[in-house]
Coordinates of C-alpha atoms and ligand atoms in Angstrom, one line a residue:
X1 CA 28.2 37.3 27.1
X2 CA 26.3 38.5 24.2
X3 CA 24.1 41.4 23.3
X4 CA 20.4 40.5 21.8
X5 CA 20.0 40.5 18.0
X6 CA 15.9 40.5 17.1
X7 CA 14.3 37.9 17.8
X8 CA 17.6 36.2 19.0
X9 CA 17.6 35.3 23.1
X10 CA 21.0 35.0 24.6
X11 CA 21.9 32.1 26.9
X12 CA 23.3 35.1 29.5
X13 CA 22.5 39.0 29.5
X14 CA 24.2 39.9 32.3
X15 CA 22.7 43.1 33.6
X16 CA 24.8 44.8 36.2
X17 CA 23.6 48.5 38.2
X18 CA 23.6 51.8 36.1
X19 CA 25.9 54.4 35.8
X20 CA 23.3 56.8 38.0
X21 CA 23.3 53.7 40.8
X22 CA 27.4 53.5 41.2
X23 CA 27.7 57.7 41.2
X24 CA 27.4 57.6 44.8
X25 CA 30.1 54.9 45.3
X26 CA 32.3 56.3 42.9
X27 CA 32.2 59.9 44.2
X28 CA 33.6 57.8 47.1
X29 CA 36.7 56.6 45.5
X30 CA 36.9 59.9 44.2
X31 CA 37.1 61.5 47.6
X32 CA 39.4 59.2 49.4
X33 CA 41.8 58.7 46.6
X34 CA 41.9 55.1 47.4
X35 CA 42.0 52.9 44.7
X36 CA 42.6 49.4 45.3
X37 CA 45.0 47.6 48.3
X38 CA 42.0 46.7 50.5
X39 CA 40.3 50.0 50.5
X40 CA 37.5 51.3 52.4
X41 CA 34.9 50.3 49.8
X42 CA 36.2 46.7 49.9
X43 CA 36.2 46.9 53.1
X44 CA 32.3 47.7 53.6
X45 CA 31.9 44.7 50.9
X46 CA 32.9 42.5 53.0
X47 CA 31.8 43.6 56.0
X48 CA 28.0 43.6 54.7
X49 CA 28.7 40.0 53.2
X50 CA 29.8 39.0 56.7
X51 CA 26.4 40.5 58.3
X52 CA 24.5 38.5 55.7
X53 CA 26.2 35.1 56.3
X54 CA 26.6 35.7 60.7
X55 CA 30.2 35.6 60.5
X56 CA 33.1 38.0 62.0
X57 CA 34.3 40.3 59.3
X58 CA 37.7 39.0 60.3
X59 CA 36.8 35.8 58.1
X60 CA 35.9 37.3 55.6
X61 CA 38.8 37.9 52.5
X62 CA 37.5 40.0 49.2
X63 CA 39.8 39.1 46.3
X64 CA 39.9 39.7 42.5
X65 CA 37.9 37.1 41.0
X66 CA 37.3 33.3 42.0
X67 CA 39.7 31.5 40.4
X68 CA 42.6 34.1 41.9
X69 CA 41.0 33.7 45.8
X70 CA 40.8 29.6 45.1
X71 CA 44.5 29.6 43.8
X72 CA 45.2 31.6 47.1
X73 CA 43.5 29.1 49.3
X74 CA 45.1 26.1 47.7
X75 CA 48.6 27.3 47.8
X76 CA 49.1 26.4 51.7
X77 CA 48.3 22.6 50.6
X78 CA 50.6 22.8 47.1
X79 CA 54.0 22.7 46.1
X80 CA 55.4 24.5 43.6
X81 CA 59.0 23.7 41.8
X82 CA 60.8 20.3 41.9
X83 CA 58.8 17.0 42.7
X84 CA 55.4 15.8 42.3
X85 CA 52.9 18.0 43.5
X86 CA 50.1 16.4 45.8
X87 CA 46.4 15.7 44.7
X88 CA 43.4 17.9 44.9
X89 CA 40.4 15.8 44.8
X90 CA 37.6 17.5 42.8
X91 CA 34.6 16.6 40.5
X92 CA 35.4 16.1 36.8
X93 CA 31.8 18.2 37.0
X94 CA 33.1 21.6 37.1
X95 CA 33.9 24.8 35.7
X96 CA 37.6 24.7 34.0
X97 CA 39.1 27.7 36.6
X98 CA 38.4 24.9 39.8
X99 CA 41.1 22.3 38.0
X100 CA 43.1 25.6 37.2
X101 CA 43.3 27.3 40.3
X102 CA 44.6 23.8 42.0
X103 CA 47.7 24.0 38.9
X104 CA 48.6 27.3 39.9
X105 CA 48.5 26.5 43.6
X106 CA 51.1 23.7 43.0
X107 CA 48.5 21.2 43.5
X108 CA 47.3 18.1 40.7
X109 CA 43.8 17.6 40.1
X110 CA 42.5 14.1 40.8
X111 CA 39.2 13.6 39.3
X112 CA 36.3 12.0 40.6
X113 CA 32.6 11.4 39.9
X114 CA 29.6 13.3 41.0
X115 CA 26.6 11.7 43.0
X116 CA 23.9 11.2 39.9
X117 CA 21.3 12.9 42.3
X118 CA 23.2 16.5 43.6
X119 CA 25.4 16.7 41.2
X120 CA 28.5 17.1 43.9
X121 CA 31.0 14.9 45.2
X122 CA 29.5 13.5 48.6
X123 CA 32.2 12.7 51.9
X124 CA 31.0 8.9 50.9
X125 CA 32.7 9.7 47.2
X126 CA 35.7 11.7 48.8
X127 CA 36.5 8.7 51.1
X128 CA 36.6 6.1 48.5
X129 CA 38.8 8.5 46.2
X130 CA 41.4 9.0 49.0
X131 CA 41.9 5.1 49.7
X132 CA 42.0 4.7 45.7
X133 CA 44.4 7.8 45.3
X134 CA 47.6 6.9 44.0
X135 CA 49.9 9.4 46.2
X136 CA 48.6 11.3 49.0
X137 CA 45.5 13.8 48.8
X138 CA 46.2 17.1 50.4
X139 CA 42.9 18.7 49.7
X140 CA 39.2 18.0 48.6
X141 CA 37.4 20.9 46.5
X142 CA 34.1 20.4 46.7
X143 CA 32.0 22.4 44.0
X144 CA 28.6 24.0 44.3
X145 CA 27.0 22.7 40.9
X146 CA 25.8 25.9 39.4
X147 CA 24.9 27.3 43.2
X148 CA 23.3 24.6 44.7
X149 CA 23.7 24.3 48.8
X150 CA 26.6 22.3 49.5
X151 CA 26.3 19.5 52.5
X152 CA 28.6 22.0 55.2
X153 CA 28.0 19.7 58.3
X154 CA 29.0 16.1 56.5
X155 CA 32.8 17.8 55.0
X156 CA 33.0 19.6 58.8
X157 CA 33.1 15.9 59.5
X158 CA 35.3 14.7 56.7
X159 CA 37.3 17.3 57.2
X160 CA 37.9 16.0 60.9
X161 CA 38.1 12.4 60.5
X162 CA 40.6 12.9 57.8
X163 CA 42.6 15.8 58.3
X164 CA 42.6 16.7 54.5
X165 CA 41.4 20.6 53.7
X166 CA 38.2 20.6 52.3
X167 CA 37.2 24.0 50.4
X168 CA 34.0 24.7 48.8
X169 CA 34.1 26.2 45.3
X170 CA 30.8 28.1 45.7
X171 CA 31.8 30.3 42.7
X172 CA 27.7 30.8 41.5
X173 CA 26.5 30.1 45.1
X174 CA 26.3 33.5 46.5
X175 CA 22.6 32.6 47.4
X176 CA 23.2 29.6 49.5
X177 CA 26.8 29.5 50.9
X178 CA 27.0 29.1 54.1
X179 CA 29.7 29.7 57.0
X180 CA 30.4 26.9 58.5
X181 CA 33.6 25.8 59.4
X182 CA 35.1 25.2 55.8
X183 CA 36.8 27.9 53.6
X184 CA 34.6 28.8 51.0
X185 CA 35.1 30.8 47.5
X186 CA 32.4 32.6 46.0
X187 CA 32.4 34.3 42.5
X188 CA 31.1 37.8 41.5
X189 CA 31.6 37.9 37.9
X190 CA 29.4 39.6 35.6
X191 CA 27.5 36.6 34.9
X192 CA 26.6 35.6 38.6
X193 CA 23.5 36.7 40.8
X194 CA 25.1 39.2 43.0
X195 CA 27.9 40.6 40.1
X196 CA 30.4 43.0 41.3
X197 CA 32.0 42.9 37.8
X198 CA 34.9 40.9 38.5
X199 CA 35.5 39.8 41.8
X200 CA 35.1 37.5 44.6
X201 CA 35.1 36.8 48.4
X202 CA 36.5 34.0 50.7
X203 CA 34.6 32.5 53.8
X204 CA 38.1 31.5 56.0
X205 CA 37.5 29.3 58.7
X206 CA 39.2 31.7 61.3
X207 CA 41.0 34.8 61.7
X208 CA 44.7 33.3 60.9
X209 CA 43.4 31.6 57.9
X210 CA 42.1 34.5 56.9
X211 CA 45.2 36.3 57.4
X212 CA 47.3 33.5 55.5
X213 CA 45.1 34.2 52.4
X214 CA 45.3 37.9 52.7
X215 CA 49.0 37.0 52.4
X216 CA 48.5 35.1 49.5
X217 CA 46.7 37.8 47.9
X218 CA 48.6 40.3 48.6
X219 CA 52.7 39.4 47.2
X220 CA 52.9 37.5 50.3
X221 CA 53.1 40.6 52.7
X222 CA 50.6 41.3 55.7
X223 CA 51.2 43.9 58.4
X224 CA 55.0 44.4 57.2
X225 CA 56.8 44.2 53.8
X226 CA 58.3 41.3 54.3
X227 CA 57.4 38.8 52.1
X228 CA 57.5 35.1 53.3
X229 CA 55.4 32.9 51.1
X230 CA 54.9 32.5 47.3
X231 CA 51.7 34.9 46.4
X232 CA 49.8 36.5 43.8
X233 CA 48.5 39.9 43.7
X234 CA 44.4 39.1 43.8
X235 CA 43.1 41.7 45.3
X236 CA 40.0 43.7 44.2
X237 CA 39.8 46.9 43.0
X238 CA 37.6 50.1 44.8
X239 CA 36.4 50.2 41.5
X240 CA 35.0 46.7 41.6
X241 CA 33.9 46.6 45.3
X242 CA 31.4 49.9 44.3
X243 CA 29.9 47.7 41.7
X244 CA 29.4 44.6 44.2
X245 CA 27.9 47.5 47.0
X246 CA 25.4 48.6 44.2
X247 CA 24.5 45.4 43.4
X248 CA 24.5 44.1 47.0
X249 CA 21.9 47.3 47.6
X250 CA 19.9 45.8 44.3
X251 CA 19.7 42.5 46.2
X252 CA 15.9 41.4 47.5
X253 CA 15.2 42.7 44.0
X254 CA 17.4 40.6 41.9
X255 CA 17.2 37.7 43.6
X256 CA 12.7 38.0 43.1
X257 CA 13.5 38.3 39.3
X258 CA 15.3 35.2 39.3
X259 CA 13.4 33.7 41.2
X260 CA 10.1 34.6 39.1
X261 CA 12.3 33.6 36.0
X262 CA 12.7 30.4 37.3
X263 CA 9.4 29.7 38.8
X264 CA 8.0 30.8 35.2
X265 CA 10.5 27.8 33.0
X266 CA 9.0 25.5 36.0
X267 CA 5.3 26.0 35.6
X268 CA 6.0 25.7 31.9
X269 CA 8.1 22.6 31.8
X270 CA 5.8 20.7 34.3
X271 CA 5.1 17.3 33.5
X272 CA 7.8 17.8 30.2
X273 CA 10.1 15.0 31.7
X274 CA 12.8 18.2 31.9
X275 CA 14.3 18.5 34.9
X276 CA 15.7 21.8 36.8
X277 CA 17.7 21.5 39.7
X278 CA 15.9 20.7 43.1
X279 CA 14.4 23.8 44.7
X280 CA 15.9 26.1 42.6
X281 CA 13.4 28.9 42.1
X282 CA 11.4 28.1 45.3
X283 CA 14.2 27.3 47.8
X284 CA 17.5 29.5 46.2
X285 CA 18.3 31.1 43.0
X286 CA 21.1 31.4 40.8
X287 CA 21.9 33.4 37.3
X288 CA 22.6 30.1 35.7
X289 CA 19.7 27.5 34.8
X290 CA 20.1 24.4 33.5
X291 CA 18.1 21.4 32.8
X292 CA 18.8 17.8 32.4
X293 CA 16.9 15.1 30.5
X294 CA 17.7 12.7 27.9
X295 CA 16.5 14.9 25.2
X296 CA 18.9 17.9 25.9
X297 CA 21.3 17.7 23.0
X298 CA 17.8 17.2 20.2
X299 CA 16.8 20.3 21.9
X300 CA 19.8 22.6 22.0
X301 CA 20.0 21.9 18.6
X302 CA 16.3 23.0 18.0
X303 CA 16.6 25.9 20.0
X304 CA 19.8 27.4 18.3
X305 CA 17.6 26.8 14.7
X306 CA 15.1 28.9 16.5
X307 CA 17.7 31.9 17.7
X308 CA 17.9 30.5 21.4
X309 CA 21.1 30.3 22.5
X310 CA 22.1 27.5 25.1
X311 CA 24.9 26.0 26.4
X312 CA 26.8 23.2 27.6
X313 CA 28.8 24.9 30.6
X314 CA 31.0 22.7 32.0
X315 CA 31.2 20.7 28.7
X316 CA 32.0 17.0 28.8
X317 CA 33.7 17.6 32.2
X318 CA 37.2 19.0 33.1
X319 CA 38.7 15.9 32.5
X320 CA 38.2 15.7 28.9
X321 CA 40.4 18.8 28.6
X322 CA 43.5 18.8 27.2
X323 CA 45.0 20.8 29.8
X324 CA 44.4 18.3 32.2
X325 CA 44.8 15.0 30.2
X326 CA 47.6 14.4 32.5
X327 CA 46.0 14.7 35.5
X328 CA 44.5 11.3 37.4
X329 CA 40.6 10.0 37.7
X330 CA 38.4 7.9 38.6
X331 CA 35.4 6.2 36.4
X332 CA 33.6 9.0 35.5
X333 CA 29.6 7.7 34.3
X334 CA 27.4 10.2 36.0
X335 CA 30.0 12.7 34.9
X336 CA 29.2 11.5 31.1
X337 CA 25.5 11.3 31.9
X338 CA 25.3 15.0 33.3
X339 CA 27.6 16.0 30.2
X340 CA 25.3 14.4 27.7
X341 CA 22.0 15.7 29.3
X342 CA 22.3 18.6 30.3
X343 CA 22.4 22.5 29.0
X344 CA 22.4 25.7 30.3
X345 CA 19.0 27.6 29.4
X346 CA 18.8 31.6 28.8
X347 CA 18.7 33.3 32.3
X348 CA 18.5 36.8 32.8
X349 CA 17.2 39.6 35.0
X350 CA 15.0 41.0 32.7
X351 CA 14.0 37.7 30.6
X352 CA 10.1 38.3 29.5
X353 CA 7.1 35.7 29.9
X354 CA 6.9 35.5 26.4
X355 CA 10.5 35.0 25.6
X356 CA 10.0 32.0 28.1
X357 CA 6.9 31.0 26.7
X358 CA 8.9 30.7 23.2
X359 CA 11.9 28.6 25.1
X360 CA 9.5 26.1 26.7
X361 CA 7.2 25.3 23.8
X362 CA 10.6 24.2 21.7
X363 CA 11.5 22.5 24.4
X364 CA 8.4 20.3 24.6
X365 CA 8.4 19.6 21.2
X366 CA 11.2 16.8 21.5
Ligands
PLP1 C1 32.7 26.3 39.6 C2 33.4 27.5 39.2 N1 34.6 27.8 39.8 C3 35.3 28.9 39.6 C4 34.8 29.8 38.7 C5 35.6 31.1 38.4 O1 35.1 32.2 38.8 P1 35.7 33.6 38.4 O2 35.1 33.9 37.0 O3 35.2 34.6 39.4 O4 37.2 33.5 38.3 C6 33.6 29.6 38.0 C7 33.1 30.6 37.0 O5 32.1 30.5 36.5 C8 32.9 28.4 38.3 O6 31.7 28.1 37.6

């Protein structure tokens, strides 16, 4: 995150509701004295997040931040201690905290490449990784590239013909996750469209998965103080669930200003040759933009000359960090394409025409 210099245009300004927005919520806290352990104002969150995607409230988990609530899902499917610890199939395309959260679960990444066209692993992808795996595959993460829809109905079907767990790491897809039938993580960090802060909530499949991960969230305990399985403590704060409500309330109007941002670097990149991610803008919106095309590295360069910050996201993949040198993969060439080509462009609630106007016309200069 970075604050604006003049003339200088940050890749992210997150903007998250006022002091004068959360009173109401924090007059709240301040009246029941409750400040965290799955308090009332978590439990509205999640409540109006369950409303919003048709689902009983008993699925839905709120949780401390995304990697936390996709360590707590994994866990079930690691093993911690002595002894090798079973795969996690995911994309090499992903944030660091996916490949993370599977370590601290007891699990070992297993890397794979994305489809050149979504971005994602596909069930197609998944399959051929499992018979190639060298030791068993306990669970698939597939990841929402930077919010995009994710293909619910073909892993439902994985899922069944294979047995394996699949969860979706939706962490910036708070626009388009869906139900479904999969458990599914989405973020609200500071830096995502709907920001509570820090913070996240988990789509469970059913009410006892949902009471597992409470368990795994919660120092293992659930309805007594007995505690039976290894667990973190994940939960989210009051504190944090008032932000997510404000921000929740600012919805229909956050989600028009990214979607006229967008709309706007569309128009102006046009017939550029730069691509943005299909429908984004139009069909669902997200707080972080990025563009691929052969000319991206030229033009970050150009644009940090200029005082536009960009940046390269997920890097050259999660592969090519050293924490995870260790950890097996497949070939990985649409992986090194979408790391070559691609950066993330500013994105912000508040981003002017003009400050887009001065974005695009570096952009088509390459
Ligand atoms: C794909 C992906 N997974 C997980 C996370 C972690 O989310 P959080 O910051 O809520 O822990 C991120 C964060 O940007 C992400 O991009």
């Amino acid at each position: 995150m970075s604050s604006t210099g003049a003339g200088r245009i940050p890749v992210c300004r997150p903007l998250l509701p006022d002091a004068d927005t959360l009173l109401p919520y924090l007059r709240r806290i301040d009246g029941h004295r409750w400040y965290t352990n799955f308090g009332p104002l978590a439990g509205e969150l999640g409540r109006r997040i369950a409303d919003r995607l048709q689902v009983s409230p008993s699925r839905v988990v709120m949780a401390a931040n995304a990697t936390a609530a996709l360590t707590a899902v994994m866990m079930p499917h690691g093993r911690l201690g002595d002894g090798q610890p079973p795969l996690a199939l995911m994309p090499s395309w992903t944030f660091v905290a996916t490949a993370h959260a599977a370590e601290t679960a007891g699990l070992m990444p297993f890397f794979a490449d994305v489809d050149p066209a979504s971005w994602q692993l596909t069930p197609d992808i998944a399959r051929a990784a499992v018979a190639a795996a060298p030791r068993p595959v306990a669970a698939v993460v597939v990841v929402s590239p930077f919010g995009a829809a994710v293909d619910l109905a073909g892993w439902e079907r994985f899922g069944d013909e294979t047995g394996i767990a699949v969860i979706v790491d939706a962490a910036a897809g708070f626009d388009t996750a869906g139900a479904g039938r999969l458990t599914t993580v989405v973020s609200l960090h500071a830096t995502k469209a709907l920001p509570a802060g820090e913070g996240a909530f988990i789509v469970c499949p059913d009410e006892s998965h949902a009471s597992e991960t409470i368990r795994r969230i919660n120092f293992g305990f659930h309805g007594s103080r007995d505690s039976n399985v290894v667990a973190g403590n994940s939960k989210i704060s009051e504190y944090h669930a008032a932000v997510g409500l404000a921000a929740l309330d600012q919805w229909p109007a956050r989600r028009q200003a990214y979607r006229r941002a967008i709309d706007g670097y569309r128009e102006r990149l046009g017939d550029s040759g730069i691509c943005l991610q299909d429908g984004v803008g139009a069909e669902w919106v997200t707080a972080t933009l990025v563009a691929t095309w052969p000319g991206a590295a030229a033009a970050a360069a150009r644009l940090a000359g200029r005082q536009i910050e960009t940046r390269a996201w997920w890097g050259n993949g999660c592969h090519a960090h050293a924490a995870f040198a260790h950890c097996p993969r497949l070939p990985l060439p649409a992986t090194a394409r979408l790391a070559a080509d691609t950066i993330g462009l500013p994105l912000s609630l508040d981003i002017t025409a003009e400050e887009i106007d001065r974005i695009a016309a570096v952009l088509r200069e390459g």
